[in-house]
CSV table of C-alpha atoms (C1' of nucleotides) in Angstrom, one decimal:
chain,number,residue,atom,x,y,z
Y,1,MET,CA,-1.2,-4.7,-2.2
Y,2,PRO,CA,-3.9,-2.6,-0.7
Y,3,GLU,CA,-4.0,0.9,-2.4
Y,4,LEU,CA,-6.6,3.3,-2.2
Y,5,PRO,CA,-9.4,1.3,-3.9
Y,6,GLU,CA,-8.8,-1.7,-1.8
Y,7,VAL,CA,-9.0,0.3,1.3
Y,8,GLU,CA,-12.2,2.0,0.2
Y,9,VAL,CA,-13.8,-1.2,-1.1
Y,10,THR,CA,-12.9,-2.7,2.5
Y,11,ARG,CA,-14.3,0.2,4.3
Y,12,ARG,CA,-17.6,0.1,2.3
Y,13,SER,CA,-17.8,-3.6,3.1
Y,14,PHE,CA,-18.0,-3.3,6.8
Y,15,ALA,CA,-18.7,0.3,7.8
Y,16,ASP,CA,-22.7,0.2,8.0
Y,17,ALA,CA,-22.5,-3.3,9.6
Y,18,ILE,CA,-20.3,-2.3,12.4
Y,19,GLU,CA,-21.6,1.3,13.1
Y,20,GLY,CA,-23.4,1.4,16.3
Y,21,ALA,CA,-21.7,-2.0,17.5
Y,22,ARG,CA,-20.3,-2.2,21.1
Y,23,VAL,CA,-16.7,-3.3,21.7
Y,24,GLU,CA,-16.6,-6.7,23.8
Y,25,ALA,CA,-13.0,-7.6,23.6
Y,26,VAL,CA,-9.8,-6.9,21.7
Y,27,ARG,CA,-7.2,-9.6,21.0
Y,28,LEU,CA,-3.5,-8.8,19.7
Y,29,GLY,CA,-1.7,-11.4,17.7
Y,30,LYS,CA,1.9,-10.9,16.8
Y,31,PRO,CA,3.3,-7.2,16.7
Y,32,LEU,CA,2.3,-5.3,13.8
Y,33,ARG,CA,4.0,-2.2,12.4
Y,34,TRP,CA,3.3,-0.2,15.5
Y,35,PRO,CA,2.1,-0.8,18.9
Y,36,LEU,CA,-1.7,-0.2,19.6
Y,37,GLY,CA,-0.6,2.5,21.9
Y,38,ILE,CA,-3.4,1.7,24.6
Y,39,GLU,CA,-4.3,-1.0,27.0
Y,40,PRO,CA,-6.7,-3.3,24.9
Y,41,GLY,CA,-9.2,-3.5,27.8
Y,42,ALA,CA,-9.6,0.4,27.6
Y,43,LEU,CA,-11.8,-0.1,24.5
Y,44,LYS,CA,-14.3,-2.5,26.0
Y,45,GLY,CA,-17.8,-1.1,26.2
Y,46,GLN,CA,-17.3,1.6,23.6
Y,47,ARG,CA,-19.6,2.2,20.7
Y,48,VAL,CA,-18.1,2.2,17.3
Y,49,GLY,CA,-18.8,5.1,14.8
Y,50,GLN,CA,-18.8,5.4,11.0
Y,51,ALA,CA,-15.6,4.2,9.5
Y,52,LEU,CA,-13.7,6.8,7.3
Y,53,ARG,CA,-10.9,6.4,4.9
Y,54,ARG,CA,-8.0,8.9,4.4
Y,55,GLY,CA,-5.6,7.8,1.8
Y,56,LYS,CA,-4.7,4.3,2.5
Y,57,TYR,CA,-5.5,4.6,6.2
Y,58,LEU,CA,-9.1,3.7,7.7
Y,59,TRP,CA,-10.2,5.4,10.9
Y,60,LEU,CA,-12.7,3.8,13.1
Y,61,PRO,CA,-14.1,6.1,15.6
Y,62,LEU,CA,-14.8,5.1,19.2
Y,63,GLU,CA,-16.5,7.0,21.9
Y,64,LYS,CA,-13.0,7.8,23.2
Y,65,GLY,CA,-10.6,8.3,20.4
Y,66,GLY,CA,-10.6,5.8,17.7
Y,67,LEU,CA,-8.5,3.3,15.8
Y,68,LEU,CA,-6.4,4.3,12.8
Y,69,MET,CA,-5.7,1.1,10.6
Y,70,HIS,CA,-3.5,0.6,7.7
Y,71,LEU,CA,-3.4,-2.8,5.8
Y,72,GLY,CA,0.3,-2.4,4.7
Y,73,MET,CA,1.3,-4.9,2.0
Y,74,SER,CA,-0.6,-7.9,2.7
Y,75,GLY,CA,-3.3,-7.0,5.1
Y,76,SER,CA,-7.1,-7.5,4.9
Y,77,LEU,CA,-9.9,-6.8,7.3
Y,78,ASN,CA,-12.8,-9.2,7.5
Y,79,PHE,CA,-16.2,-8.6,9.4
Y,80,SER,CA,-18.4,-11.5,10.3
Y,81,ALA,CA,-21.2,-12.2,12.6
Y,82,ALA,CA,-19.7,-15.6,13.7
Y,83,SER,CA,-16.5,-15.3,15.5
Y,84,SER,CA,-13.9,-18.0,15.3
Y,85,ALA,CA,-10.7,-19.0,16.4
Y,86,PRO,CA,-7.7,-16.9,15.2
Y,87,GLY,CA,-5.6,-18.1,12.4
Y,88,PHE,CA,-1.6,-17.9,12.4
Y,89,HIS,CA,-1.8,-14.5,10.5
Y,90,ASP,CA,-4.8,-12.9,12.4
Y,91,HIS,CA,-3.0,-10.4,14.5
Y,92,PHE,CA,-5.9,-8.0,15.7
Y,93,ASP,CA,-9.4,-8.8,16.6
Y,94,LEU,CA,-12.2,-6.4,17.6
Y,95,GLN,CA,-14.9,-8.4,19.1
Y,96,THR,CA,-18.1,-6.6,19.0
Y,97,ASP,CA,-21.7,-7.4,19.7
Y,98,ARG,CA,-22.4,-7.4,16.1
Y,99,GLY,CA,-19.7,-9.4,14.9
Y,100,LEU,CA,-15.8,-9.8,14.8
Y,101,LEU,CA,-13.6,-7.3,12.8
Y,102,ARG,CA,-10.3,-9.2,12.4
Y,103,LEU,CA,-7.0,-8.2,10.6
Y,104,THR,CA,-5.2,-10.7,8.8
Y,105,ASP,CA,-1.8,-9.6,7.7
Y,106,PRO,CA,1.0,-12.4,6.9
Y,107,ARG,CA,3.6,-9.8,6.4
Y,108,ARG,CA,2.6,-7.5,9.1
Y,109,PHE,CA,3.4,-4.3,7.5
Y,110,GLY,CA,-0.1,-3.2,8.5
Y,111,ALA,CA,-1.0,-1.3,11.9
Y,112,VAL,CA,-3.7,-0.6,14.3
Y,113,VAL,CA,-3.0,2.4,16.3
Y,114,TRP,CA,-5.4,3.9,18.9
Y,115,SER,CA,-5.5,7.9,18.8
Y,116,PRO,CA,-7.5,10.1,20.9
Y,117,SER,CA,-8.6,11.8,17.8
Y,118,LEU,CA,-7.9,12.5,14.2
Y,119,GLU,CA,-6.6,15.8,15.1
Y,120,ASP,CA,-4.1,14.6,17.9
Y,121,ASP,CA,-1.1,12.3,17.7
Y,122,PRO,CA,-0.5,9.7,16.6
Y,123,ALA,CA,-3.2,9.7,13.9
Y,124,ALA,CA,-2.5,13.7,13.1
Y,125,LYS,CA,1.2,13.0,12.6
Y,126,LEU,CA,0.6,10.1,10.3
Y,127,LEU,CA,-1.8,11.8,8.2
Y,128,SER,CA,-0.2,15.0,8.2
Y,129,THR,CA,2.0,14.4,5.2
Y,130,LEU,CA,-0.7,13.1,2.9
Y,131,GLY,CA,-1.7,15.0,-0.2
Y,132,LEU,CA,-5.1,15.6,-1.6
Y,133,GLU,CA,-7.7,12.8,-2.1
Y,134,PRO,CA,-7.9,12.0,-5.7
Y,135,PHE,CA,-11.7,12.6,-5.9
Y,136,ASP,CA,-11.3,16.1,-4.2
Y,137,PRO,CA,-12.3,18.7,-6.7
Y,138,ARG,CA,-9.1,20.6,-5.7
Y,139,PHE,CA,-7.2,17.8,-7.1
Y,140,ASP,CA,-6.5,18.9,-10.8
Y,141,GLY,CA,-3.9,19.4,-13.4
Y,142,ALA,CA,-3.0,22.7,-11.7
Y,143,HIS,CA,-2.4,21.1,-8.2
Y,144,LEU,CA,-0.6,18.1,-9.7
Y,145,HIS,CA,1.6,20.5,-11.9
Y,146,ALA,CA,2.5,22.6,-8.8
Y,147,GLY,CA,3.2,19.4,-6.8
Y,148,LEU,CA,5.5,18.1,-9.5
Y,149,SER,CA,7.4,21.3,-9.8
Y,150,GLY,CA,11.0,21.6,-8.3
Y,151,ARG,CA,11.4,18.0,-8.0
Y,152,ARG,CA,13.9,16.2,-9.9
Y,153,VAL,CA,12.8,12.6,-9.1
Y,154,ALA,CA,11.1,10.6,-11.8
Y,155,VAL,CA,7.4,11.3,-12.0
Y,156,LYS,CA,6.5,7.9,-11.0
Y,157,LEU,CA,8.3,8.3,-7.7
Y,158,ALA,CA,6.7,11.7,-7.1
Y,159,LEU,CA,3.2,10.2,-7.7
Y,160,LEU,CA,4.1,7.2,-5.3
Y,161,ALA,CA,5.3,9.6,-2.6
Y,162,GLY,CA,1.6,10.4,-1.7
Y,163,ASP,CA,2.3,14.0,-0.6
Y,164,ILE,CA,0.6,15.5,-3.8
Y,165,VAL,CA,-2.2,13.1,-4.3
Y,166,VAL,CA,-2.8,10.0,-2.2
Y,167,GLY,CA,-4.0,6.8,-3.1
Y,168,ALA,CA,-2.0,5.6,-6.1
Y,169,GLY,CA,0.5,2.9,-5.1
Y,170,ASN,CA,2.7,0.9,-7.4
Y,171,ILE,CA,-0.1,-0.6,-9.6
Y,172,TYR,CA,-2.2,2.4,-10.2
Y,173,ALA,CA,0.7,4.6,-10.7
Y,174,CYS,CA,1.9,2.4,-13.5
Y,175,GLU,CA,-1.6,2.4,-14.9
Y,176,ALA,CA,-2.3,6.0,-14.8
Y,177,LEU,CA,1.2,6.9,-16.3
Y,178,PHE,CA,0.2,4.6,-19.2
Y,179,ARG,CA,-3.1,6.1,-19.7
Y,180,ALA,CA,-1.6,9.5,-19.7
Y,181,GLY,CA,1.0,8.4,-22.2
Y,182,ILE,CA,3.8,9.7,-20.0
Y,183,ASP,CA,7.1,8.0,-19.6
Y,184,PRO,CA,7.5,7.0,-15.7
Y,185,ARG,CA,11.2,8.1,-15.8
Y,186,VAL,CA,10.5,11.6,-16.8
Y,187,PRO,CA,11.7,14.1,-14.0
Y,188,ALA,CA,8.7,15.3,-12.2
Y,189,GLN,CA,9.5,19.0,-12.8
Y,190,LYS,CA,9.7,18.2,-16.7
Y,191,VAL,CA,6.1,17.3,-16.7
Y,192,SER,CA,4.2,20.1,-18.7
Y,193,ARG,CA,0.9,21.6,-17.3
Y,194,PRO,CA,-1.3,19.9,-19.9
Y,195,ARG,CA,0.3,16.6,-19.3
Y,196,ALA,CA,-0.2,17.3,-15.6
Y,197,ALA,CA,-3.8,17.6,-16.3
Y,198,LYS,CA,-4.0,14.5,-18.3
Y,199,LEU,CA,-2.1,12.7,-15.6
Y,200,ALA,CA,-4.4,14.0,-12.8
Y,201,ALA,CA,-7.4,12.7,-14.9
Y,202,ALA,CA,-5.8,9.4,-15.4
Y,203,VAL,CA,-5.2,9.0,-11.7
Y,204,ARG,CA,-8.7,9.7,-10.8
Y,205,GLY,CA,-10.1,7.6,-13.8
Y,206,VAL,CA,-8.0,4.5,-12.9
Y,207,LEU,CA,-8.7,4.7,-9.2
Y,208,ALA,CA,-12.4,5.1,-10.0
Y,209,GLN,CA,-12.3,2.1,-12.3
Y,210,ALA,CA,-10.6,0.0,-9.9
Y,211,LEU,CA,-13.0,1.0,-7.2
Y,212,GLU,CA,-15.9,-0.3,-9.6
Y,213,ALA,CA,-14.0,-3.5,-10.0
Y,214,GLY,CA,-13.8,-4.0,-6.3
Y,215,GLY,CA,-10.0,-3.5,-6.3
Y,216,THR,CA,-7.1,-5.5,-7.3
Y,217,THR,CA,-6.4,-9.0,-5.9
Y,218,LEU,CA,-3.0,-10.2,-6.8
Y,219,ARG,CA,-2.8,-12.6,-3.8
Y,220,ASP,CA,-4.3,-11.5,-0.3
Y,221,PHE,CA,-6.7,-8.8,-0.8
Y,222,LYS,CA,-10.4,-9.6,0.1
Y,223,ASP,CA,-13.1,-7.1,1.2
Y,224,ALA,CA,-14.5,-7.7,4.7
Y,225,HIS,CA,-16.8,-10.4,3.3
Y,226,GLY,CA,-14.0,-12.2,1.7
Y,227,VAL,CA,-14.7,-10.8,-1.8
Y,228,ALA,CA,-11.7,-10.5,-4.0
Y,229,GLY,CA,-11.3,-7.8,-6.5
Y,230,SER,CA,-10.9,-8.0,-10.3
Y,231,PHE,CA,-9.1,-5.0,-11.5
Y,232,GLN,CA,-5.9,-7.0,-12.2
Y,233,MET,CA,-7.8,-8.3,-15.2
Y,234,GLN,CA,-8.0,-4.7,-16.5
Y,235,ALA,CA,-4.6,-3.8,-16.0
Y,236,GLU,CA,-2.8,-2.6,-19.1
Y,237,VAL,CA,0.8,-2.5,-18.0
Y,238,TYR,CA,1.2,-3.8,-14.5
Y,239,GLY,CA,2.4,-7.4,-14.4
Y,240,ARG,CA,2.5,-7.5,-18.3
Y,241,GLU,CA,6.4,-7.4,-18.9
Y,242,GLY,CA,7.1,-8.9,-22.3
Y,243,LEU,CA,3.5,-9.0,-23.3
Y,244,PRO,CA,2.3,-6.9,-26.2
Y,245,CYS,CA,0.9,-3.4,-25.5
Y,246,LEU,CA,-2.9,-3.6,-25.9
Y,247,HIS,CA,-2.6,-0.3,-27.9
Y,248,CYS,CA,0.4,-0.7,-30.1
Y,249,GLY,CA,1.9,-4.1,-29.8
Y,250,THR,CA,5.3,-3.1,-28.6
Y,251,LYS,CA,6.5,-5.3,-25.6
Y,252,ILE,CA,5.9,-4.0,-22.2
Y,253,LYS,CA,9.0,-3.1,-20.4
Y,254,ARG,CA,9.8,-3.6,-16.7
Y,255,ILE,CA,12.2,-1.3,-14.8
Y,256,VAL,CA,13.3,-0.7,-11.2
Y,257,GLN,CA,12.5,2.7,-9.6
Y,258,GLY,CA,12.9,3.2,-6.0
Y,259,ALA,CA,13.2,-0.5,-5.5
Y,260,ARG,CA,9.9,-1.1,-7.0
Y,261,SER,CA,8.8,-2.6,-10.4
Y,262,THR,CA,7.7,-0.2,-12.9
Y,263,PHE,CA,5.9,-1.4,-16.0
Y,264,PHE,CA,5.4,0.7,-19.2
Y,265,CYS,CA,5.0,0.9,-22.9
Y,266,PRO,CA,8.2,2.2,-24.3
Y,267,SER,CA,6.3,3.3,-27.5
Y,268,CYS,CA,3.0,4.6,-26.0
Y,269,GLN,CA,4.7,6.6,-23.0
Y,270,LYS,CA,6.8,9.6,-24.1
Y,271,ARG,CA,9.3,11.7,-22.2
S,1,DA,C1',14.0,21.2,1.2
S,2,DA,C1',14.5,17.1,-1.5
S,3,DA,C1',16.6,12.8,-2.2
S,4,DT,C1',18.1,8.5,-0.8
S,5,DC,C1',18.6,4.6,2.0
S,6,DG,C1',17.4,1.3,5.8
S,7,DT,C1',13.8,-1.2,7.7
S,8,DC,C1',10.1,-4.0,8.8
S,9,DC,C1',8.1,-9.4,7.4
S,10,DT,C1',7.1,-13.8,5.0
S,11,DG,C1',5.0,-16.5,1.2
S,12,DG,C1',6.4,-17.9,-3.2
S,13,DC,C1',9.3,-18.7,-6.5
S,14,DG,C1',13.8,-19.6,-9.0
S,15,DG,C1',17.8,-22.1,-9.2
S,16,DC,C1',20.4,-26.2,-8.3
V,1,DT,C1',12.4,-33.6,-4.9
V,2,DG,C1',14.0,-30.6,-1.3
V,3,DC,C1',16.4,-27.0,0.5
V,4,DC,C1',18.1,-22.3,0.3
V,5,DG,C1',18.3,-17.7,-0.7
V,6,DC,C1',16.4,-13.9,-2.7
V,7,DC,C1',12.6,-10.7,-3.5
V,8,DA,C1',8.3,-7.6,-3.5
V,9,DG,C1',6.5,-3.7,-1.7
V,10,DG,C1',4.1,0.9,1.8
V,11,DA,C1',5.9,4.2,4.0
V,12,DC,C1',8.1,6.0,8.0
V,13,DG,C1',12.5,7.7,10.0
V,14,DA,C1',17.1,8.8,9.7
V,15,DT,C1',20.6,10.6,7.2
V,16,DT,C1',22.8,13.1,3.6
DNA sequence: AAATCGTCCTGGCGGC
DNA sequence: TGCCGCCAGGACGATT
């Protein structure tokens, strides 16, 4: 599932190659999460700018507005000089004079939405609830602690909500909580200031490490050149139910929080 | 305001 | 072996 590292790895893998390209054609496949919001033909002839990332969204600027893209659960973007016939799960093609940018997304939770700018709807609305970027210097223990305060939900769910800090989805939230030694079930408001600082550092650390590993590839994820990530090899708790904790040997436990699996070590992670 | 729940979708897997 | 049913999972939008 593309989380921040996967989206950033994707961005880096095609941003330079596509910048300055001119749109030649747009092809839509099956409907994605939201409609494109503009007549595809209207994009023709426009130059592509520098791709940006905000949270798990990508913003591909065009001369008039731009495209806000989300990879959803199973999406990946591919950019190749040679164009090819679309496959069954290819639902958005941006043909340019430098190559074809294609969104492949079997589950179609992803989206490509045209917006007149990042400051106008629909992009502004979609981005308005997002918390700080994890590598923003303002994201620290104080910020995280303030964000967690007054919330009775489990700290794991507060992290996943993305309104305090963006980018940590299910895998990295589990990993960060393990690194910080915090039980994922602890009510958010019960996380002390020092532990919040530890957790903030853990979130940054795990996302940075995943970025270096090219992201996590469980099934579908590939960067824009088809390269898979390898962070799944370094995960300490995610997907390791029943296996011994790499630190203490206790069996890793799996519970369900907010209809999602949480993996944690009952010994290393305290309330 | 915060929390909960429904919703979207389909490959893959467990069960029989 | 083949079919069926269930589930994961990001995040919005509605509801309580």
